[in-house]
mmCIF file of C-alpha atoms and ligand atoms in Angstrom:
data_model
loop_
_atom_site.group_PDB
_atom_site.id
_atom_site.type_symbol
_atom_site.label_atom_id
_atom_site.label_comp_id
_atom_site.label_asym_id
_atom_site.label_seq_id
_atom_site.Cartn_x
_atom_site.Cartn_y
_atom_site.Cartn_z
ATOM 1 C CA MET A 1 23.457 -21.198 8.517
ATOM 2 C CA PRO A 2 21.647 -24.599 9.045
ATOM 3 C CA SER A 3 23.556 -27.611 7.837
ATOM 4 C CA LEU A 4 22.270 -31.010 6.702
ATOM 5 C CA ALA A 5 23.920 -34.068 5.587
ATOM 6 C CA VAL A 6 23.633 -37.834 4.778
ATOM 7 C CA ILE A 7 25.427 -40.138 7.179
ATOM 8 C CA GLY A 8 26.437 -43.561 5.965
ATOM 9 C CA HIS A 9 29.308 -46.020 5.782
ATOM 10 C CA PRO A 10 30.432 -46.027 3.015
ATOM 11 C CA VAL A 11 28.962 -42.768 1.756
ATOM 12 C CA ALA A 12 31.275 -41.569 -1.163
ATOM 13 C CA HIS A 13 28.790 -42.886 -3.813
ATOM 14 C CA THR A 14 25.736 -41.048 -2.481
ATOM 15 C CA ARG A 15 23.656 -38.912 -4.794
ATOM 16 C CA SER A 16 21.887 -37.160 -1.985
ATOM 17 C CA PRO A 17 24.118 -34.039 -1.631
ATOM 18 C CA ALA A 18 23.741 -33.268 -5.379
ATOM 19 C CA MET A 19 20.004 -33.964 -5.291
ATOM 20 C CA GLN A 20 19.373 -32.049 -2.080
ATOM 21 C CA THR A 21 21.653 -29.086 -3.112
ATOM 22 C CA ALA A 22 19.533 -28.849 -6.439
ATOM 23 C CA ALA A 23 16.393 -28.744 -4.180
ATOM 24 C CA LEU A 24 17.747 -25.963 -1.932
ATOM 25 C CA ALA A 25 18.939 -23.885 -4.894
ATOM 26 C CA GLU A 26 15.408 -24.167 -6.490
ATOM 27 C CA LEU A 27 13.950 -23.087 -3.080
ATOM 28 C CA LYS A 28 16.397 -20.154 -2.885
ATOM 29 C CA LEU A 29 17.720 -21.604 0.214
ATOM 30 C CA ALA A 30 21.283 -22.575 -1.018
ATOM 31 C CA GLY A 31 22.824 -19.458 0.381
ATOM 32 C CA GLU A 32 21.391 -20.326 3.881
ATOM 33 C CA TRP A 33 21.398 -24.090 3.994
ATOM 34 C CA THR A 34 24.094 -26.621 3.041
ATOM 35 C CA TYR A 35 23.804 -30.417 2.458
ATOM 36 C CA GLY A 36 26.938 -32.682 2.641
ATOM 37 C CA ALA A 37 27.860 -36.214 3.239
ATOM 38 C CA ILE A 38 29.507 -37.709 6.371
ATOM 39 C CA ASP A 39 31.120 -41.078 6.671
ATOM 40 C CA ILE A 40 30.723 -42.461 10.138
ATOM 41 C CA GLU A 41 31.634 -46.025 11.135
ATOM 42 C CA PRO A 42 29.160 -48.103 12.966
ATOM 43 C CA GLY A 43 31.105 -47.952 16.319
ATOM 44 C CA SER A 44 30.982 -44.245 16.579
ATOM 45 C CA PHE A 45 27.657 -43.410 15.165
ATOM 46 C CA GLU A 46 25.806 -42.733 18.432
ATOM 47 C CA ALA A 47 28.595 -40.443 19.865
ATOM 48 C CA GLU A 48 29.049 -38.607 16.601
ATOM 49 C CA VAL A 49 25.354 -37.997 16.076
ATOM 50 C CA ALA A 50 24.895 -36.729 19.617
ATOM 51 C CA GLU A 51 27.633 -34.415 19.047
ATOM 52 C CA LEU A 52 26.319 -32.997 15.807
ATOM 53 C CA ALA A 53 22.910 -32.609 17.631
ATOM 54 C CA ALA A 54 24.387 -30.780 20.423
ATOM 55 C CA ALA A 55 26.667 -28.386 18.432
ATOM 56 C CA GLY A 56 23.708 -26.589 17.105
ATOM 57 C CA ASP A 57 24.647 -26.012 13.449
ATOM 58 C CA TYR A 58 22.974 -29.066 11.982
ATOM 59 C CA ALA A 59 19.174 -28.922 11.531
ATOM 60 C CA GLY A 60 19.071 -32.659 10.859
ATOM 61 C CA VAL A 61 20.570 -35.581 8.889
ATOM 62 C CA ASN A 62 19.634 -38.369 6.434
ATOM 63 C CA VAL A 63 20.685 -41.744 7.624
ATOM 64 C CA THR A 64 21.616 -44.616 5.214
ATOM 65 C CA LEU A 65 23.101 -48.130 5.509
ATOM 66 C CA PRO A 66 24.275 -49.302 7.874
ATOM 67 C CA HIS A 67 22.767 -47.076 10.557
ATOM 68 C CA LYS A 68 19.027 -46.908 10.111
ATOM 69 C CA GLU A 69 18.189 -49.003 13.169
ATOM 70 C CA ALA A 70 20.790 -47.272 15.293
ATOM 71 C CA ALA A 71 19.157 -43.935 14.276
ATOM 72 C CA LEU A 72 15.918 -44.925 15.599
ATOM 73 C CA ALA A 73 17.381 -46.290 18.806
ATOM 74 C CA LEU A 74 19.118 -43.000 19.633
ATOM 75 C CA ALA A 75 16.093 -40.664 19.001
ATOM 76 C CA ASP A 76 14.104 -39.019 21.754
ATOM 77 C CA GLU A 77 10.996 -39.280 19.707
ATOM 78 C CA ALA A 78 9.929 -41.258 16.571
ATOM 79 C CA SER A 79 7.184 -41.172 14.204
ATOM 80 C CA GLU A 80 4.704 -43.965 14.069
ATOM 81 C CA GLY A 81 6.264 -45.234 10.674
ATOM 82 C CA ALA A 82 9.623 -45.234 12.023
ATOM 83 C CA ARG A 83 8.678 -47.307 15.118
ATOM 84 C CA ALA A 84 6.513 -49.732 13.204
ATOM 85 C CA ILE A 85 9.347 -50.219 10.595
ATOM 86 C CA GLY A 86 12.049 -50.347 13.254
ATOM 87 C CA ALA A 87 14.421 -47.900 11.371
ATOM 88 C CA ALA A 88 14.770 -44.287 10.739
ATOM 89 C CA ASN A 89 16.384 -42.533 7.697
ATOM 90 C CA THR A 90 15.711 -38.907 8.844
ATOM 91 C CA LEU A 91 16.794 -37.209 12.055
ATOM 92 C CA THR A 92 15.688 -33.781 13.103
ATOM 93 C CA PHE A 93 17.631 -31.888 15.805
ATOM 94 C CA ARG A 94 15.260 -29.388 17.478
ATOM 95 C CA ASP A 95 15.494 -27.731 21.008
ATOM 96 C CA GLY A 96 18.182 -30.270 22.118
ATOM 97 C CA ARG A 97 15.954 -33.340 21.177
ATOM 98 C CA ILE A 98 16.503 -35.901 18.311
ATOM 99 C CA LEU A 99 13.303 -36.724 16.335
ATOM 100 C CA ALA A 100 13.191 -39.737 14.001
ATOM 101 C CA ASP A 101 11.268 -40.327 10.896
ATOM 102 C CA ASN A 102 11.089 -42.933 8.092
ATOM 103 C CA THR A 103 10.614 -41.186 4.749
ATOM 104 C CA ASP A 104 11.447 -44.338 2.691
ATOM 105 C CA ALA A 105 7.862 -45.444 3.515
ATOM 106 C CA GLY A 106 6.344 -42.092 2.133
ATOM 107 C CA GLY A 107 8.830 -42.326 -0.613
ATOM 108 C CA VAL A 108 7.561 -45.588 -1.778
ATOM 109 C CA LEU A 109 3.859 -44.225 -1.801
ATOM 110 C CA ARG A 110 4.808 -40.965 -3.710
ATOM 111 C CA SER A 111 6.734 -42.930 -6.274
ATOM 112 C CA LEU A 112 3.627 -44.674 -7.488
ATOM 113 C CA PRO A 113 1.421 -43.422 -10.355
ATOM 114 C CA ALA A 114 -1.335 -41.225 -9.016
ATOM 115 C CA GLY A 115 -4.640 -42.931 -8.641
ATOM 116 C CA ILE A 116 -3.041 -46.446 -8.214
ATOM 117 C CA GLY A 117 -5.425 -49.062 -6.616
ATOM 118 C CA GLY A 118 -8.439 -46.839 -7.231
ATOM 119 C CA GLY A 119 -6.963 -43.832 -5.447
ATOM 120 C CA ALA A 120 -9.257 -42.338 -2.615
ATOM 121 C CA ASP A 121 -12.066 -44.207 -4.058
ATOM 122 C CA ALA A 122 -10.546 -47.372 -2.674
ATOM 123 C CA ALA A 123 -13.751 -49.407 -2.478
ATOM 124 C CA GLY A 124 -14.902 -48.164 -5.804
ATOM 125 C CA ALA A 125 -14.828 -49.663 -9.344
ATOM 126 C CA ALA A 126 -10.963 -50.663 -9.323
ATOM 127 C CA GLY A 127 -11.925 -53.632 -7.313
ATOM 128 C CA ALA A 128 -9.983 -55.799 -4.840
ATOM 129 C CA SER A 129 -7.354 -57.145 -7.303
ATOM 130 C CA ALA A 130 -6.319 -53.704 -8.065
ATOM 131 C CA ARG A 131 -5.090 -53.420 -4.428
ATOM 132 C CA ARG A 132 -2.959 -56.633 -4.364
ATOM 133 C CA ALA A 133 0.792 -56.100 -4.060
ATOM 134 C CA LEU A 134 3.726 -58.370 -4.070
ATOM 135 C CA VAL A 135 6.907 -57.253 -2.376
ATOM 136 C CA LEU A 136 9.982 -59.190 -3.005
ATOM 137 C CA GLY A 137 12.536 -59.187 -0.199
ATOM 138 C CA ALA A 138 12.455 -58.959 3.591
ATOM 139 C CA GLY A 139 15.365 -56.477 4.415
ATOM 140 C CA GLY A 140 15.081 -52.849 5.597
ATOM 141 C CA ALA A 141 13.744 -51.618 2.364
ATOM 142 C CA ALA A 142 11.034 -54.305 2.251
ATOM 143 C CA ARG A 143 9.979 -53.354 5.855
ATOM 144 C CA ALA A 144 9.301 -49.780 4.759
ATOM 145 C CA ALA A 145 7.586 -50.844 1.558
ATOM 146 C CA ILE A 146 5.403 -53.331 3.238
ATOM 147 C CA TRP A 147 4.286 -51.025 5.990
ATOM 148 C CA ALA A 148 3.696 -48.161 3.589
ATOM 149 C CA LEU A 149 1.455 -50.337 1.207
ATOM 150 C CA ALA A 150 -0.374 -52.066 3.959
ATOM 151 C CA GLN A 151 -1.251 -48.718 5.591
ATOM 152 C CA GLY A 152 -1.728 -46.508 2.568
ATOM 153 C CA GLY A 153 -1.145 -42.748 2.693
ATOM 154 C CA GLU A 154 -0.287 -39.682 0.847
ATOM 155 C CA GLY A 155 0.639 -40.467 -2.829
ATOM 156 C CA ALA A 156 2.012 -38.287 -5.639
ATOM 157 C CA PRO A 157 0.110 -35.196 -6.742
ATOM 158 C CA ASP A 158 -2.190 -35.597 -9.588
ATOM 159 C CA ALA A 159 -1.768 -33.874 -13.043
ATOM 160 C CA GLU A 160 -3.389 -30.619 -11.638
ATOM 161 C CA GLY A 161 -1.041 -30.786 -8.556
ATOM 162 C CA ASN A 162 -3.687 -31.985 -6.128
ATOM 163 C CA PRO A 163 -2.754 -34.452 -3.453
ATOM 164 C CA THR A 164 -3.907 -38.003 -4.046
ATOM 165 C CA LEU A 165 -4.243 -41.009 -1.611
ATOM 166 C CA VAL A 166 -2.793 -44.431 -2.095
ATOM 167 C CA PRO A 167 -5.212 -46.926 -0.523
ATOM 168 C CA SER A 168 -4.086 -49.772 1.695
ATOM 169 C CA PHE A 169 -2.936 -52.757 -0.305
ATOM 170 C CA GLU A 170 -3.194 -56.470 0.518
ATOM 171 C CA VAL A 171 0.603 -57.158 0.607
ATOM 172 C CA ASP A 172 2.174 -60.627 -0.201
ATOM 173 C CA VAL A 173 5.689 -61.016 0.799
ATOM 174 C CA TRP A 174 8.189 -63.341 -0.854
ATOM 175 C CA ASN A 175 11.828 -63.691 0.190
ATOM 176 C CA ARG A 176 14.760 -66.032 -0.719
ATOM 177 C CA THR A 177 14.997 -66.971 2.892
ATOM 178 C CA PRO A 178 11.217 -67.770 3.642
ATOM 179 C CA GLU A 179 11.411 -67.515 7.426
ATOM 180 C CA ARG A 180 12.274 -63.844 7.099
ATOM 181 C CA ALA A 181 9.284 -63.300 4.974
ATOM 182 C CA VAL A 182 7.123 -64.913 7.564
ATOM 183 C CA THR A 183 8.424 -62.708 10.316
ATOM 184 C CA VAL A 184 8.587 -59.547 8.445
ATOM 185 C CA ALA A 185 4.921 -60.092 7.042
ATOM 186 C CA ALA A 186 3.624 -60.740 10.480
ATOM 187 C CA GLU A 187 5.171 -57.732 11.954
ATOM 188 C CA LEU A 188 4.186 -55.241 9.338
ATOM 189 C CA GLY A 189 0.735 -56.300 7.987
ATOM 190 C CA GLY A 190 1.597 -58.651 5.027
ATOM 191 C CA ARG A 191 1.213 -62.328 4.254
ATOM 192 C CA ALA A 192 4.238 -64.483 3.489
ATOM 193 C CA VAL A 193 4.045 -66.540 0.231
ATOM 194 C CA SER A 194 6.276 -68.985 -1.257
ATOM 195 C CA ASP A 195 4.937 -69.256 -4.848
ATOM 196 C CA PRO A 196 3.366 -65.895 -5.775
ATOM 197 C CA PRO A 197 1.118 -65.679 -8.766
ATOM 198 C CA ALA A 198 2.955 -62.754 -10.150
ATOM 199 C CA ALA A 199 0.580 -62.089 -13.095
ATOM 200 C CA ASP A 200 -2.220 -61.540 -10.456
ATOM 201 C CA TYR A 201 -0.765 -58.642 -8.753
ATOM 202 C CA ALA A 202 -1.483 -54.837 -9.631
ATOM 203 C CA LEU A 203 1.716 -53.921 -8.124
ATOM 204 C CA ILE A 204 5.100 -55.686 -7.819
ATOM 205 C CA VAL A 205 7.852 -54.172 -5.858
ATOM 206 C CA ASN A 206 11.329 -55.538 -5.852
ATOM 207 C CA THR A 207 13.227 -54.556 -2.793
ATOM 208 C CA THR A 208 15.906 -57.335 -2.984
ATOM 209 C CA SER A 209 19.495 -56.400 -4.014
ATOM 210 C CA VAL A 210 19.034 -58.674 -7.111
ATOM 211 C CA GLY A 211 20.018 -56.479 -10.242
ATOM 212 C CA LEU A 212 22.529 -54.187 -8.356
ATOM 213 C CA HIS A 213 25.398 -55.901 -10.089
ATOM 214 C CA GLY A 214 23.684 -56.767 -13.335
ATOM 215 C CA GLU A 215 22.364 -60.331 -12.105
ATOM 216 C CA ASP A 216 19.519 -61.948 -14.053
ATOM 217 C CA PRO A 217 16.365 -61.120 -12.051
ATOM 218 C CA PHE A 218 14.561 -64.180 -13.409
ATOM 219 C CA ALA A 219 17.112 -66.522 -12.265
ATOM 220 C CA SER A 220 16.754 -65.398 -8.532
ATOM 221 C CA LEU A 221 13.145 -64.059 -8.143
ATOM 222 C CA PRO A 222 9.926 -65.827 -8.446
ATOM 223 C CA LEU A 223 8.999 -63.952 -11.680
ATOM 224 C CA ALA A 224 8.920 -64.645 -15.558
ATOM 225 C CA ALA A 225 8.972 -61.934 -18.105
ATOM 226 C CA THR A 226 5.639 -63.254 -19.325
ATOM 227 C CA ASP A 227 3.878 -62.460 -15.963
ATOM 228 C CA PHE A 228 4.112 -58.709 -16.756
ATOM 229 C CA HIS A 229 1.243 -57.055 -18.641
ATOM 230 C CA PRO A 230 -0.361 -53.616 -19.323
ATOM 231 C CA GLY A 231 -2.173 -52.343 -16.280
ATOM 232 C CA GLN A 232 0.449 -53.699 -13.910
ATOM 233 C CA VAL A 233 2.842 -51.448 -12.126
ATOM 234 C CA VAL A 234 6.357 -52.765 -11.602
ATOM 235 C CA PHE A 235 8.728 -50.802 -9.169
ATOM 236 C CA ASP A 236 12.432 -51.847 -8.851
ATOM 237 C CA ILE A 237 13.829 -49.910 -5.854
ATOM 238 C CA VAL A 238 17.429 -50.844 -6.695
ATOM 239 C CA TYR A 239 18.974 -48.341 -8.984
ATOM 240 C CA GLY A 240 22.121 -47.911 -11.076
ATOM 241 C CA PRO A 241 23.363 -46.240 -14.077
ATOM 242 C CA GLU A 242 21.001 -48.147 -16.364
ATOM 243 C CA PRO A 243 17.360 -49.124 -16.172
ATOM 244 C CA SER A 244 17.346 -52.557 -14.407
ATOM 245 C CA ALA A 245 16.772 -55.737 -16.584
ATOM 246 C CA LEU A 246 13.624 -56.294 -14.528
ATOM 247 C CA LEU A 247 12.169 -52.939 -15.525
ATOM 248 C CA ALA A 248 13.254 -53.449 -19.181
ATOM 249 C CA ALA A 249 11.357 -56.789 -19.326
ATOM 250 C CA ALA A 250 8.289 -55.164 -17.595
ATOM 251 C CA GLU A 251 8.295 -52.274 -20.045
ATOM 252 C CA ASP A 252 8.593 -54.600 -22.981
ATOM 253 C CA ARG A 253 5.354 -56.252 -21.918
ATOM 254 C CA GLY A 254 3.510 -52.992 -21.504
ATOM 255 C CA ALA A 255 3.634 -52.759 -17.567
ATOM 256 C CA THR A 256 4.238 -49.249 -15.952
ATOM 257 C CA THR A 257 7.602 -49.066 -14.623
ATOM 258 C CA ILE A 258 9.129 -47.035 -11.724
ATOM 259 C CA GLU A 259 12.874 -46.834 -11.098
ATOM 260 C CA GLY A 260 14.538 -46.625 -7.740
ATOM 261 C CA LEU A 261 15.788 -43.270 -8.383
ATOM 262 C CA GLU A 262 12.467 -41.985 -8.079
ATOM 263 C CA MET A 263 12.145 -43.376 -4.406
ATOM 264 C CA LEU A 264 15.489 -41.841 -3.667
ATOM 265 C CA VAL A 265 14.083 -38.515 -4.866
ATOM 266 C CA GLN A 266 10.751 -38.866 -3.168
ATOM 267 C CA GLN A 267 12.205 -39.755 0.389
ATOM 268 C CA GLY A 268 14.632 -37.083 -0.038
ATOM 269 C CA ALA A 269 11.869 -34.444 -0.814
ATOM 270 C CA LEU A 270 9.898 -35.634 2.290
ATOM 271 C CA SER A 271 13.032 -35.190 4.479
ATOM 272 C CA LEU A 272 13.676 -31.798 3.197
ATOM 273 C CA ARG A 273 9.984 -30.829 3.732
ATOM 274 C CA ILE A 274 10.376 -32.050 7.413
ATOM 275 C CA TRP A 275 13.465 -29.672 7.929
ATOM 276 C CA THR A 276 12.690 -26.771 5.890
ATOM 277 C CA GLY A 277 8.745 -26.658 5.972
ATOM 278 C CA ALA A 278 9.000 -26.100 2.247
ATOM 279 C CA GLU A 279 7.778 -28.256 -0.628
ATOM 280 C CA PRO A 280 10.785 -28.872 -2.816
ATOM 281 C CA SER A 281 10.779 -29.179 -6.487
ATOM 282 C CA ILE A 282 10.737 -32.898 -7.599
ATOM 283 C CA GLU A 283 11.879 -31.938 -10.882
ATOM 284 C CA ALA A 284 15.006 -30.252 -9.684
ATOM 285 C CA MET A 285 15.729 -33.103 -7.432
ATOM 286 C CA ARG A 286 15.391 -35.697 -10.241
ATOM 287 C CA THR A 287 17.887 -33.692 -12.329
ATOM 288 C CA GLY A 288 20.295 -33.344 -9.492
ATOM 289 C CA ALA A 289 20.108 -37.010 -8.713
ATOM 290 C CA ARG A 290 20.639 -38.071 -12.387
ATOM 291 C CA ARG A 291 23.581 -35.737 -12.905
ATOM 292 C CA SER A 292 25.496 -37.108 -9.888
HETATM 293 P P1 LIG B 301 19.024 -55.734 3.145
HETATM 294 O O1 LIG B 301 18.325 -55.406 4.322
HETATM 295 O O2 LIG B 301 20.364 -56.241 3.079
HETATM 296 O O3 LIG B 301 18.108 -56.911 2.434
HETATM 297 C C1 LIG B 301 18.461 -57.562 1.045
HETATM 298 C C2 LIG B 301 17.426 -58.369 0.500
HETATM 299 O O4 LIG B 301 17.661 -58.914 -0.678
HETATM 300 C C3 LIG B 301 16.978 -59.483 1.462
HETATM 301 O O5 LIG B 301 15.581 -59.735 1.362
HETATM 302 C C4 LIG B 301 17.860 -60.594 0.669
HETATM 303 O O6 LIG B 301 17.184 -61.983 0.875
HETATM 304 C C5 LIG B 301 17.661 -60.207 -0.723
HETATM 305 N N1 LIG B 301 18.546 -60.833 -1.506
HETATM 306 C C6 LIG B 301 19.904 -60.530 -1.608
HETATM 307 N N2 LIG B 301 20.611 -61.313 -2.620
HETATM 308 C C7 LIG B 301 19.618 -62.103 -3.168
HETATM 309 C C8 LIG B 301 19.544 -63.002 -4.313
HETATM 310 N N3 LIG B 301 20.618 -63.312 -4.909
HETATM 311 N N4 LIG B 301 18.346 -63.613 -4.508
HETATM 312 C C9 LIG B 301 17.242 -63.283 -3.770
HETATM 313 N N5 LIG B 301 17.266 -62.481 -2.965
HETATM 314 C C10 LIG B 301 18.289 -61.749 -2.493
HETATM 315 O O7 LIG B 301 18.996 -54.570 2.045
HETATM 316 P P2 LIG B 301 18.002 -53.248 1.996
HETATM 317 O O8 LIG B 301 18.381 -52.176 2.925
HETATM 318 O O9 LIG B 301 16.649 -53.774 2.196
HETATM 319 O O10 LIG B 301 18.126 -52.704 0.452
HETATM 320 C C11 LIG B 301 17.878 -53.586 -0.674
HETATM 321 C C12 LIG B 301 18.118 -52.804 -1.986
HETATM 322 O O11 LIG B 301 17.355 -51.655 -1.908
HETATM 323 C C13 LIG B 301 19.571 -52.329 -2.101
HETATM 324 O O12 LIG B 301 20.080 -52.592 -3.315
HETATM 325 C C14 LIG B 301 19.511 -50.793 -1.795
HETATM 326 O O13 LIG B 301 20.401 -50.063 -2.537
HETATM 327 C C15 LIG B 301 18.091 -50.446 -2.244
HETATM 328 N N6 LIG B 301 17.355 -49.321 -1.743
HETATM 329 C C16 LIG B 301 16.921 -48.362 -2.336
HETATM 330 C C17 LIG B 301 16.323 -47.226 -1.954
HETATM 331 C C18 LIG B 301 15.916 -46.165 -2.822
HETATM 332 O O14 LIG B 301 15.700 -45.050 -2.308
HETATM 333 N N7 LIG B 301 15.663 -46.223 -4.132
HETATM 334 C C19 LIG B 301 16.085 -47.143 -0.567
HETATM 335 C C20 LIG B 301 16.579 -48.220 0.300
HETATM 336 C C21 LIG B 301 17.248 -49.334 -0.345
HETATM 337 P P3 LIG B 301 17.602 -62.984 2.163
HETATM 338 O O15 LIG B 301 16.830 -62.380 3.295
HETATM 339 O O16 LIG B 301 17.365 -64.169 1.707
HETATM 340 O O17 LIG B 301 19.217 -62.645 2.368
#
């Protein structure tokens, strides 16, 4: 019976087991596959993962803080995205080898509304301003978001269930510590900015941890509630029990909002697809993640 798990430290709060178990049940795989959580301290990560991979009963694992860089480092092979981002959140154990992927990047793209930025018709009527994005932050989550948006790729299916394409975006990067924005933007295909014209962006993505503990986003981020407007998409990858203050303000102003839980679901669905080859039910995963 193949096992799966999320590895982190701490990991007690994770919603992944409930979300992935809901997906496995919907795929009628729950009798065969299991998904748990394993707390591993940084000092023993490499040895314990090597042991899991060698034992043969694990098909793969998701990896979360603080192990994403170490996960890439121990892999025998890595996807282009994981290498570019410098971190992996998905490891697959196959034929004695460890393969690394970063599904956070695909999770960002698949969380966006289908057709954003003009969709496949990227050079069409939507125009260049529809493909301008602002990423706030320069940490691990920002790296995945910047790379994903600068590259473009597979988006969410449209209303008929057909695959859609997110075009590549021109990505501006703002960070509290400006030097980090400069480094990260140069590495991943963005442009560092210190005073972004927030109202001009078609898409704003908050990848900073601001809001996690109820902080006022407008006190720490280069945004004002009046920047938001209809036609703009505001994505806050931080998630908690309530919609964030940032998303509440964006929604009040008529912007389209995306919560961080959607990214958790989408990155998890992509990981499950890698391991099982099956397309999981996004709706079942949303319900599982919300319930946990
Ligand atoms: P990280 O590497 O520690 O980066 C944290 C970022 O937040 C840095 O850019 C930091 O700026 C900024 N920051 C922290 N406090 C700030 C403040 N008071 N004002 C302005 N900026 C501040 O963390 P991460 O791994 O990127 O994760 C960031 C958040 O995303 C976390 O809340 C995490 O839970 C969430 N996340 C969600 C998902 C999902 O699936 N939804 C996936 C991954 C991460 P400095 O460089 O100046 O310190």
